[in-house]
CSV table of N, CA, C and O in Angstrom, one decimal:
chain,number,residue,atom,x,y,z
C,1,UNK,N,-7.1,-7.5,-9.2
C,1,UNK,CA,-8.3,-6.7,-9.3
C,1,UNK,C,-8.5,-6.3,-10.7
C,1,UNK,O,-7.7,-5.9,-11.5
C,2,UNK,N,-9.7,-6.6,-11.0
C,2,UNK,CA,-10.2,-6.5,-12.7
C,2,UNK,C,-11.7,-5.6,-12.8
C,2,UNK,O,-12.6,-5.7,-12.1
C,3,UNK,N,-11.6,-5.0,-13.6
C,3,UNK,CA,-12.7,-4.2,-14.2
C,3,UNK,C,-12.4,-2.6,-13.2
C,3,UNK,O,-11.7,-2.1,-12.3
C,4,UNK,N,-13.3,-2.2,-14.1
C,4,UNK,CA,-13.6,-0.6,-13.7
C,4,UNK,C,-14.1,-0.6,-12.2
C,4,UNK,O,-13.3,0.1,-11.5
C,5,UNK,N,-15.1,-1.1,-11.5
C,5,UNK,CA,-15.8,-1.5,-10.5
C,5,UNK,C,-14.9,-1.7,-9.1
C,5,UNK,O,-14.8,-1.0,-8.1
C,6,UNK,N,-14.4,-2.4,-9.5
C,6,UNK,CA,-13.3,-3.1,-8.4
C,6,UNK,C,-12.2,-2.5,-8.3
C,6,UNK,O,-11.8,-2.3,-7.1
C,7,UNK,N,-11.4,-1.9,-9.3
C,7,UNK,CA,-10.6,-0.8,-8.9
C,7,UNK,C,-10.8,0.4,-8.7
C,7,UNK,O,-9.9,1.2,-8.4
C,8,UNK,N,-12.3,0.8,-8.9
C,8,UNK,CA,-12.7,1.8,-8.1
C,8,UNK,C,-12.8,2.4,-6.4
C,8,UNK,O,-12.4,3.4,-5.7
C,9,UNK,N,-13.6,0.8,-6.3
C,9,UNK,CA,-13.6,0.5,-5.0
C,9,UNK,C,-12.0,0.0,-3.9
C,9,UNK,O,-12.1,0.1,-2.7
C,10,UNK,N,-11.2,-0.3,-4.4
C,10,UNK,CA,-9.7,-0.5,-4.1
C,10,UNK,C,-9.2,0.7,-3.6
C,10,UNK,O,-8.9,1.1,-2.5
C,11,UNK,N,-9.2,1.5,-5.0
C,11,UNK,CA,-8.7,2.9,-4.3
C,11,UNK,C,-9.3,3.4,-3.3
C,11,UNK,O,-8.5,4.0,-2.6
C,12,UNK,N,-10.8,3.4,-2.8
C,12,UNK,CA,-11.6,4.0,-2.2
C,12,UNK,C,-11.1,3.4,-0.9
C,12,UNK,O,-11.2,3.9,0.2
C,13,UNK,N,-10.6,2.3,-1.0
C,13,UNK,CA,-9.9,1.5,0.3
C,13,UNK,C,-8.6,2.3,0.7
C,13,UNK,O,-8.5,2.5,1.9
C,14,UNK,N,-7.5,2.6,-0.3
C,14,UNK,CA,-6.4,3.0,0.1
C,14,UNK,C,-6.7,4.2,0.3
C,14,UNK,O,-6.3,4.6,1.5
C,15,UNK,N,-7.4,5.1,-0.3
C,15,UNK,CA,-7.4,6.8,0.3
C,15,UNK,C,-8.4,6.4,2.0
C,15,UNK,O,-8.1,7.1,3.0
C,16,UNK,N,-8.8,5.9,2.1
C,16,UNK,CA,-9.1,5.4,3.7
C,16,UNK,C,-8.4,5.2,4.2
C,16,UNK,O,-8.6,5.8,5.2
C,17,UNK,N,-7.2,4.4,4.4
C,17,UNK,CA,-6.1,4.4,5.1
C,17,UNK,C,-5.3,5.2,4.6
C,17,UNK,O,-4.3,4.4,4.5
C,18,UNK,N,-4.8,6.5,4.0
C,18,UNK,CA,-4.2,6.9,3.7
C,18,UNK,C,-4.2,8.2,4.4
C,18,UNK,O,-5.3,8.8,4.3
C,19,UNK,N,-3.1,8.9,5.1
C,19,UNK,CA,-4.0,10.2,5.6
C,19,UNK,C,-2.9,11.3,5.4
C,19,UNK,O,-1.8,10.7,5.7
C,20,UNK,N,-2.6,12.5,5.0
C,20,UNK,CA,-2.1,13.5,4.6
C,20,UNK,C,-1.9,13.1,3.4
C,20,UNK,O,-0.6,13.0,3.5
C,21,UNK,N,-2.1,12.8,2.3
C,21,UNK,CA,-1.4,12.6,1.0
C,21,UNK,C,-1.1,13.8,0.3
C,21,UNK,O,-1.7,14.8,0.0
C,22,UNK,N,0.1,13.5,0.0
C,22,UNK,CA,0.8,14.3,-1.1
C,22,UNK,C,1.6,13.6,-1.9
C,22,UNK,O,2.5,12.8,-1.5
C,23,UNK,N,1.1,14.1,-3.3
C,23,UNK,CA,1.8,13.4,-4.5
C,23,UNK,C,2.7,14.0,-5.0
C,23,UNK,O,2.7,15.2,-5.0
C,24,UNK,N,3.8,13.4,-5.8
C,24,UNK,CA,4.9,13.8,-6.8
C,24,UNK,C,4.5,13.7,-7.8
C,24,UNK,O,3.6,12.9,-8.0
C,25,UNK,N,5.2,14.6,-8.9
C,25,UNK,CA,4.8,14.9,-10.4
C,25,UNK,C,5.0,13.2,-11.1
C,25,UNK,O,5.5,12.2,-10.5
C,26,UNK,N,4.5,13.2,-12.3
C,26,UNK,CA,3.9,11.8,-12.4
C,26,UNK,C,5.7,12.2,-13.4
C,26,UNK,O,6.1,13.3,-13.7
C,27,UNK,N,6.4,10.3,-13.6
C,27,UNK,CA,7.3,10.6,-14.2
C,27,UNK,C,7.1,9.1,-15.9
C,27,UNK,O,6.7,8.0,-15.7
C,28,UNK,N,7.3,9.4,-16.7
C,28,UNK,CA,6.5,8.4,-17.9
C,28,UNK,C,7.3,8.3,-18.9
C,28,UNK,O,7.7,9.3,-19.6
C,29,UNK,N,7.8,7.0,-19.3
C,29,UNK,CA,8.5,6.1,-20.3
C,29,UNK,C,7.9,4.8,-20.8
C,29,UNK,O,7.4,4.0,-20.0
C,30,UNK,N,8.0,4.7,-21.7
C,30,UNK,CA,7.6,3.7,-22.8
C,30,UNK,C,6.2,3.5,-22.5
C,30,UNK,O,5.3,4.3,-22.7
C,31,UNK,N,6.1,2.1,-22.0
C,31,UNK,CA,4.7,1.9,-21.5
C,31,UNK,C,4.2,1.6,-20.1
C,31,UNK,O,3.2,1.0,-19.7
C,32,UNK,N,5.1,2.2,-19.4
C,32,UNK,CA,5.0,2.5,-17.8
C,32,UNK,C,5.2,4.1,-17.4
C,32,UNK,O,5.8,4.9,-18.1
C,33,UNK,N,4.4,4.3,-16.1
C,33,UNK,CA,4.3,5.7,-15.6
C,33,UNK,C,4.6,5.6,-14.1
C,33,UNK,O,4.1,4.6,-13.5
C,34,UNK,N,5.1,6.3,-13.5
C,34,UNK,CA,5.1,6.1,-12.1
C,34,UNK,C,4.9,7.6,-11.5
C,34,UNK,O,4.3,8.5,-12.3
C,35,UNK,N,5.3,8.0,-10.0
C,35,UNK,CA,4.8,8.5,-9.3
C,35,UNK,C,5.3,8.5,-7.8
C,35,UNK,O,5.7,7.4,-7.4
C,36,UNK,N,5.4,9.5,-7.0
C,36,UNK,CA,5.8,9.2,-5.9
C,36,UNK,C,4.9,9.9,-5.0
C,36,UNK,O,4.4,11.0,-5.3
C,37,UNK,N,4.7,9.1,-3.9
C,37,UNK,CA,3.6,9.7,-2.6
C,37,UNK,C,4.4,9.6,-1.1
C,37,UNK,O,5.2,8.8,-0.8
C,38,UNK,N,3.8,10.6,-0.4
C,38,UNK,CA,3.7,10.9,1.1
C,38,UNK,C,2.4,10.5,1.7
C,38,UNK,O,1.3,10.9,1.2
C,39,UNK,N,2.5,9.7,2.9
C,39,UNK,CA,1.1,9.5,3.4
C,39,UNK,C,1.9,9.3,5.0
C,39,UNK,O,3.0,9.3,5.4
C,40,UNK,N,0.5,9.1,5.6
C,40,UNK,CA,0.9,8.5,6.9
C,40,UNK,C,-0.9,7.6,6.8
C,40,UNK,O,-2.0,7.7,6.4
C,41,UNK,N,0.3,6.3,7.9
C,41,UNK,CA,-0.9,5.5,8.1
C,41,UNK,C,-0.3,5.3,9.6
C,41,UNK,O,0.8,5.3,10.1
C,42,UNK,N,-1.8,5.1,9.9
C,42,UNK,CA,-2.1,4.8,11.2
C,42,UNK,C,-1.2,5.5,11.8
C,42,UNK,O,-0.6,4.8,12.7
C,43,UNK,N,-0.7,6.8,11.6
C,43,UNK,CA,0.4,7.8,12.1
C,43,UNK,C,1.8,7.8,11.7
C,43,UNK,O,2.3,8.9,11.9
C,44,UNK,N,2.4,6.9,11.2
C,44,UNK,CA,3.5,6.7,10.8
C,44,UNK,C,3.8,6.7,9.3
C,44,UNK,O,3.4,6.0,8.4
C,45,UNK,N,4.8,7.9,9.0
C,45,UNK,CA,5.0,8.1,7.4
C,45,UNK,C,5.7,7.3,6.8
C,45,UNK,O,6.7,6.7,7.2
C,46,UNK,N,4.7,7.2,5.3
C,46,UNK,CA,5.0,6.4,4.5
C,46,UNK,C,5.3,7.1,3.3
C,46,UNK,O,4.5,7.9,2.8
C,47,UNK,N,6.6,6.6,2.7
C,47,UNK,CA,7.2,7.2,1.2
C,47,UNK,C,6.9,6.2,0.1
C,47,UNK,O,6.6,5.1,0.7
C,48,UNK,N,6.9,6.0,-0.8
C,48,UNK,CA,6.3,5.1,-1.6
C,48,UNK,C,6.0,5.9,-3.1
C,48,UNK,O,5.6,7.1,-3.3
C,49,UNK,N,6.3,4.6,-4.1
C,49,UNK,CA,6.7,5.6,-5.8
C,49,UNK,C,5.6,4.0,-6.3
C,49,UNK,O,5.9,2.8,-6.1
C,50,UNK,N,4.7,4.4,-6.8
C,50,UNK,CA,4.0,3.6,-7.3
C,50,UNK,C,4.7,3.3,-9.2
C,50,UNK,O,5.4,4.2,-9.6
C,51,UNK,N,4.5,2.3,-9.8
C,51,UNK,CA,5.0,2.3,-11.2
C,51,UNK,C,3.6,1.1,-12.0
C,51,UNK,O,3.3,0.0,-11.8
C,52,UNK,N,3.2,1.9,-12.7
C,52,UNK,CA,2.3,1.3,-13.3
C,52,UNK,C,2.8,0.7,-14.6
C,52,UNK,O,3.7,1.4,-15.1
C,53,UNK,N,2.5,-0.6,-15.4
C,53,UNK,CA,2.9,-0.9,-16.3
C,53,UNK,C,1.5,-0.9,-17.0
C,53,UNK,O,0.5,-1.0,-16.3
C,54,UNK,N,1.2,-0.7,-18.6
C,54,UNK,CA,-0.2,-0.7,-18.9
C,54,UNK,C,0.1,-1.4,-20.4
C,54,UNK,O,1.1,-1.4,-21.2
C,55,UNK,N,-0.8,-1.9,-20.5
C,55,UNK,CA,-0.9,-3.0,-22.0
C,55,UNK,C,-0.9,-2.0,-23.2
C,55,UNK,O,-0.5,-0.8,-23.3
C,56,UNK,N,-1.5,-2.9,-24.3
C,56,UNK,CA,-1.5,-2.5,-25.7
C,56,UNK,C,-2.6,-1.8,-25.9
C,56,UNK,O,-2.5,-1.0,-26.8
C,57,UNK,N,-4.0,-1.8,-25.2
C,57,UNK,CA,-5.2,-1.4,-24.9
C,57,UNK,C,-5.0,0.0,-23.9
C,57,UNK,O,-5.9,0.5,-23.2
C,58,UNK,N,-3.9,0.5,-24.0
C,58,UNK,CA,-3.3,1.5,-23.2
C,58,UNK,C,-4.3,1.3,-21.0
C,58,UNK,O,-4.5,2.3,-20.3
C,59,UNK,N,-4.6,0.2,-20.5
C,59,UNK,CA,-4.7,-0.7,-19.2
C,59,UNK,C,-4.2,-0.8,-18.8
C,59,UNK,O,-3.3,-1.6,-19.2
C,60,UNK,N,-4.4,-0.3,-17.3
C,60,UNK,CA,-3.4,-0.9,-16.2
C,60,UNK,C,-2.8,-2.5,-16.4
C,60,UNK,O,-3.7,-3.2,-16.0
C,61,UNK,N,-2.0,-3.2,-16.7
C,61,UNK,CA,-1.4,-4.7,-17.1
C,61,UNK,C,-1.0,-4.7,-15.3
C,61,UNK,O,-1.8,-5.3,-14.6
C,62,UNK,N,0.0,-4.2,-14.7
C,62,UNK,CA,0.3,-4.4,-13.5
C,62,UNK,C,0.7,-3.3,-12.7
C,62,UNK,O,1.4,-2.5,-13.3
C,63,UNK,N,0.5,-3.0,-11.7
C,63,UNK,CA,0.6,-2.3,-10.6
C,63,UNK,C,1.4,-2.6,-9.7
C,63,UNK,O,1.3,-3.8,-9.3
C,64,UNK,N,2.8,-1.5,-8.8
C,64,UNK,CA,4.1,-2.1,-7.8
C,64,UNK,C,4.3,-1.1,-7.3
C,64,UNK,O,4.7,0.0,-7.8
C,65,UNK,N,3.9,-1.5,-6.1
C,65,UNK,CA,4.3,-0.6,-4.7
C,65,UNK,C,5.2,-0.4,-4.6
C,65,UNK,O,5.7,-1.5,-4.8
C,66,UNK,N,6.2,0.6,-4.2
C,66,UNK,CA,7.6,0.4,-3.3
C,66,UNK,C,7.4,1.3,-2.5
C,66,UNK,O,7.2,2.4,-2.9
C,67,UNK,N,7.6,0.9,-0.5
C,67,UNK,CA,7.3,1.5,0.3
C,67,UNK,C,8.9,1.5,1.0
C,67,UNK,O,9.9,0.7,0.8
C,68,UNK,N,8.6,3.0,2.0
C,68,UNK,CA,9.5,2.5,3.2
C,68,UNK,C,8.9,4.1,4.0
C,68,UNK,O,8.4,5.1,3.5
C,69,UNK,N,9.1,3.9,4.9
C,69,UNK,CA,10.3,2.7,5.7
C,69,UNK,C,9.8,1.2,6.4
C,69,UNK,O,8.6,1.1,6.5
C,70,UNK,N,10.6,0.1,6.7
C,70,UNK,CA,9.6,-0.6,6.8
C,70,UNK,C,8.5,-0.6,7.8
C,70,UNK,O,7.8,-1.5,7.7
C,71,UNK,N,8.2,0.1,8.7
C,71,UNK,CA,7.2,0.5,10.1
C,71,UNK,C,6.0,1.1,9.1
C,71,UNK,O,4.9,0.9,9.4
C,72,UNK,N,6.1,1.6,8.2
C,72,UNK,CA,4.8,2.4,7.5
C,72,UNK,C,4.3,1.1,6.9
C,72,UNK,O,3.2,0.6,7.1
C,73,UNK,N,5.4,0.5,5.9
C,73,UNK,CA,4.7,-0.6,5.0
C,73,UNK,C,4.2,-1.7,5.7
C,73,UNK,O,3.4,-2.5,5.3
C,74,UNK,N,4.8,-1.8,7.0
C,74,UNK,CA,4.0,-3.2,7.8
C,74,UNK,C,2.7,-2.2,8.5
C,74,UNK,O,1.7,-2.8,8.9
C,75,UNK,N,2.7,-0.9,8.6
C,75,UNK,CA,1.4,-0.1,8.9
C,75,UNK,C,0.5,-0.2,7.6
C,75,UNK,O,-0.5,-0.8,7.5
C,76,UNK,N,1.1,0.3,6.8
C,76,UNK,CA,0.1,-0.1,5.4
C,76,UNK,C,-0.6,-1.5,5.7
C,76,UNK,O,-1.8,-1.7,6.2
C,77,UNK,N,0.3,-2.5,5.3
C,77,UNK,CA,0.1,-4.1,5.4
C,77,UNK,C,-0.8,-4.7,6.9
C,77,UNK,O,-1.0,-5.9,7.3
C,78,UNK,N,-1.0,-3.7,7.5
C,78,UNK,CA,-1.9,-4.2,8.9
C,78,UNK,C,-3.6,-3.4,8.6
C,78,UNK,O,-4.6,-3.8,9.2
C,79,UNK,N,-3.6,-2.2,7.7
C,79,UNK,CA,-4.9,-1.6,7.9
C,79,UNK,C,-5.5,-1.7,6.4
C,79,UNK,O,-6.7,-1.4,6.3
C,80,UNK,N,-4.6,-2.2,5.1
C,80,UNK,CA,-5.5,-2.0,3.7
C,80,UNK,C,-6.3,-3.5,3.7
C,80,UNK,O,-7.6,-3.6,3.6
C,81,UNK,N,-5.3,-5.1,3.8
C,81,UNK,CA,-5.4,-5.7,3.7
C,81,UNK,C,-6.5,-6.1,4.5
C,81,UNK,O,-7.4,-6.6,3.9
C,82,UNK,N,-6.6,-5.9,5.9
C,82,UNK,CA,-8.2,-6.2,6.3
C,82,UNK,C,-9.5,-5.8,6.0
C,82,UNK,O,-10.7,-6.3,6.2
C,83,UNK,N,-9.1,-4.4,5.3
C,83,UNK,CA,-10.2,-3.4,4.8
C,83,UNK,C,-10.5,-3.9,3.4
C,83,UNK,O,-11.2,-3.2,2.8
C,84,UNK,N,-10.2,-4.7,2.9
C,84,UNK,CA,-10.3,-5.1,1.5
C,84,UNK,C,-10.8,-6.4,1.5
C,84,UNK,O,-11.7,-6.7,0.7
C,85,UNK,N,-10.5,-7.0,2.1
C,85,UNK,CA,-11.1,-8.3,2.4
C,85,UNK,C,-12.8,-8.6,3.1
C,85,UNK,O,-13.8,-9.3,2.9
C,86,UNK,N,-12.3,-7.7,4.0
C,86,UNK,CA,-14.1,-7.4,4.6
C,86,UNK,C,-14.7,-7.0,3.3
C,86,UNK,O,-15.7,-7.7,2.9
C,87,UNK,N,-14.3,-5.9,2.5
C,87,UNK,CA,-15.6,-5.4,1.2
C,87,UNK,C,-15.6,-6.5,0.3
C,87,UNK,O,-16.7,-6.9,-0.1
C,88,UNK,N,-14.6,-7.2,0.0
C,88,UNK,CA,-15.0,-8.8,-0.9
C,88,UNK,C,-15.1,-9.5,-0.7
C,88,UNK,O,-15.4,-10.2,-1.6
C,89,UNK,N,-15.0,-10.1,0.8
C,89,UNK,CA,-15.5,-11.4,1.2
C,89,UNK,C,-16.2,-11.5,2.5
C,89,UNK,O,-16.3,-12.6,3.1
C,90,UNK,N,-16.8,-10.2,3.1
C,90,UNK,CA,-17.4,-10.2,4.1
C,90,UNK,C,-16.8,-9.7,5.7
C,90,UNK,O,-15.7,-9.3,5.9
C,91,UNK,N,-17.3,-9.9,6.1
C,91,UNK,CA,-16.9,-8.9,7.8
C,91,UNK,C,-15.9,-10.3,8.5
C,91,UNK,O,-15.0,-10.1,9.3
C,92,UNK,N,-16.1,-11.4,8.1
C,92,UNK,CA,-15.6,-12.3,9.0
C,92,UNK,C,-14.2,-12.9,8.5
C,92,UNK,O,-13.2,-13.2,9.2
C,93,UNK,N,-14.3,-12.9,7.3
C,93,UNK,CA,-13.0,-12.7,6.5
C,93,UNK,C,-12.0,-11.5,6.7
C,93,UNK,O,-10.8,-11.6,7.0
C,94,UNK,N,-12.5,-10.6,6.5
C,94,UNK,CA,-12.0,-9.3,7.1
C,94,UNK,C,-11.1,-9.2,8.1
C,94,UNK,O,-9.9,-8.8,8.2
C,95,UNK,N,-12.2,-9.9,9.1
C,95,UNK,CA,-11.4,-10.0,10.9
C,95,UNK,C,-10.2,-11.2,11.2
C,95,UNK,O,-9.5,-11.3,12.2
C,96,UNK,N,-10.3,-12.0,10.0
C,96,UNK,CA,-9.2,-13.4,9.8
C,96,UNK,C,-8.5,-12.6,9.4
C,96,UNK,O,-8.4,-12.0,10.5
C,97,UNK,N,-7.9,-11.9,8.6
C,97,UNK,CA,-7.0,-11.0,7.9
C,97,UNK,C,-6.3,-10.4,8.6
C,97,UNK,O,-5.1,-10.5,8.8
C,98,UNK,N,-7.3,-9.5,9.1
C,98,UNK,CA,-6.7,-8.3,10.3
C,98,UNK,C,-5.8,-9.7,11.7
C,98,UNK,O,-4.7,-9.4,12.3
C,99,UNK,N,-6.3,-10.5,11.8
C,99,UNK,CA,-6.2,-11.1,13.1
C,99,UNK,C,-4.7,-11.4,12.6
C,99,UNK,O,-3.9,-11.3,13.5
C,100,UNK,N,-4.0,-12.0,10.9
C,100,UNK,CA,-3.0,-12.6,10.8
C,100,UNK,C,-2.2,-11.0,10.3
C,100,UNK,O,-1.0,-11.1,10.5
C,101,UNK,N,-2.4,-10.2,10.0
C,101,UNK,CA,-2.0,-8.9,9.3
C,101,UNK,C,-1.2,-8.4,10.7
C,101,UNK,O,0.1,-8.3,10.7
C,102,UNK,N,-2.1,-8.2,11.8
C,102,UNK,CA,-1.5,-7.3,13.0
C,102,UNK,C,-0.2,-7.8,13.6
C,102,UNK,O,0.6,-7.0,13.9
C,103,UNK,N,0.1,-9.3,13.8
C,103,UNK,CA,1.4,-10.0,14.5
C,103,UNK,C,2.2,-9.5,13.3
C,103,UNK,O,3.0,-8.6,13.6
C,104,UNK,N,2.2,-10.0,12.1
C,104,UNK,CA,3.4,-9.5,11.0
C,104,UNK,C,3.9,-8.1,11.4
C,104,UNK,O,5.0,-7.9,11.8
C,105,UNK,N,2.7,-7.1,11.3
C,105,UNK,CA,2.7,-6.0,11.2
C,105,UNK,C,3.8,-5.8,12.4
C,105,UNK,O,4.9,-5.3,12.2
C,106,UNK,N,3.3,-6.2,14.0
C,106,UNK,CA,3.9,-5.9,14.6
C,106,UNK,C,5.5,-6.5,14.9
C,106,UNK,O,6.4,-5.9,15.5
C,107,UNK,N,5.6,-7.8,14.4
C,107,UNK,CA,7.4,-8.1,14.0
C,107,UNK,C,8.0,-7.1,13.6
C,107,UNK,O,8.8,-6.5,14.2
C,108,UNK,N,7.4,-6.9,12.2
C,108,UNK,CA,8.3,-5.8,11.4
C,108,UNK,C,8.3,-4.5,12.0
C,108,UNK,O,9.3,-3.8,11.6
C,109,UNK,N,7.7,-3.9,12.6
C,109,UNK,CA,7.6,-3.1,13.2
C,109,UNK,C,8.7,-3.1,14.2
C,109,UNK,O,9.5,-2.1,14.2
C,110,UNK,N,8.9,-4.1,15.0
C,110,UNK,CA,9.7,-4.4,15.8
C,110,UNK,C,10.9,-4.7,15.3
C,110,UNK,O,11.8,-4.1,15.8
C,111,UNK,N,11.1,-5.4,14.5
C,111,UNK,CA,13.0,-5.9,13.9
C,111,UNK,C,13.4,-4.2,13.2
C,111,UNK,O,14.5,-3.6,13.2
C,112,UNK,N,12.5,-3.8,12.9
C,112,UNK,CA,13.2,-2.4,12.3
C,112,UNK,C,13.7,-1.2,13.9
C,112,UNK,O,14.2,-0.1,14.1
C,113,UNK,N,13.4,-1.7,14.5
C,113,UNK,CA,13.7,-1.0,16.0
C,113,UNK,C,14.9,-1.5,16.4
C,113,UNK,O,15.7,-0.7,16.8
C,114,UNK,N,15.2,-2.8,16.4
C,114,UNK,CA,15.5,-3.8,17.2
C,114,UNK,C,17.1,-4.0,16.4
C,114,UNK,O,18.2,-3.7,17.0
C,115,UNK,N,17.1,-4.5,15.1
C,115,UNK,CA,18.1,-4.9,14.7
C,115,UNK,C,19.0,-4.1,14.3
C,115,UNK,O,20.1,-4.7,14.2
C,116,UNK,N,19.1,-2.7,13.9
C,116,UNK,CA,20.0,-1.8,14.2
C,116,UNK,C,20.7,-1.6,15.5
C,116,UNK,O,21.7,-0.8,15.5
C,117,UNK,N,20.4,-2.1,16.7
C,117,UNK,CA,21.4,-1.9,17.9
C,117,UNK,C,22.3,-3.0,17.8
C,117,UNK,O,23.4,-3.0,18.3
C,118,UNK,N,21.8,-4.0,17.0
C,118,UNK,CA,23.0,-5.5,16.8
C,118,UNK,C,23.5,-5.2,15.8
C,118,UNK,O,23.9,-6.1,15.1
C,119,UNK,N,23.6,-4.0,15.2
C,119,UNK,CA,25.0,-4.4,13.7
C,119,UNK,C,25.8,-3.5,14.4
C,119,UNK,O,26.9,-3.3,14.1
């Protein structure tokens, strides 16, 4: 995602699926900053420390999620990803996304249930 425009609109995507948010104090070395959040999506809480890296032009260069537990981040990965796609490539693209997003979503959802009774 590039320009002012588009990562405007991004975020405006994630605070839509994002619901109770609370943030942690921002924490900042060299030329990265990070951050830690509480959310719940689609009901299920999500922990997650965002770490931005930013260029010479003091610019976001790259942006890295780290979520858990995994049931939130396959909840994340089932409601941003369709919603992002619809606003840049249309409603029908959107619904191809959501259609391949929701099975993942619900594996992971499921082996994080599941595979703890087998260790």
């Amino acid at each position: 995602f590039a320009g002012r425009d588009e990562v405007t609109a991004m975020h405006r995507d994630i605070f839509a699926v994002l619901e109770e948010l609370e943030t942690g104090e921002p924490l900042a070395r060299d030329g990265a900053r990070s951050f830690t959040f509480r959310a719940r999506v689609r009901g299920v809480e999500l922990n997650a420390m965002v770490l931005a890296e930013f260029n010479e032009d003091a610019q976001i260069a790259d942006l890295t999620l780290f979520g858990r537990p995994l049931p939130a981040t396959a909840a994340l990965f089932a409601a941003l990803p369709p919603r992002v796609s619809a606003r840049r490539r249309g409603p029908a693209m959107g619904a191809l996304v959501a259609v391949v997003a929701r099975p993942i979503a619900f594996v992971l959802r499921t082996v994080d249930r599941l595979v703890p009774r087998f260790l």
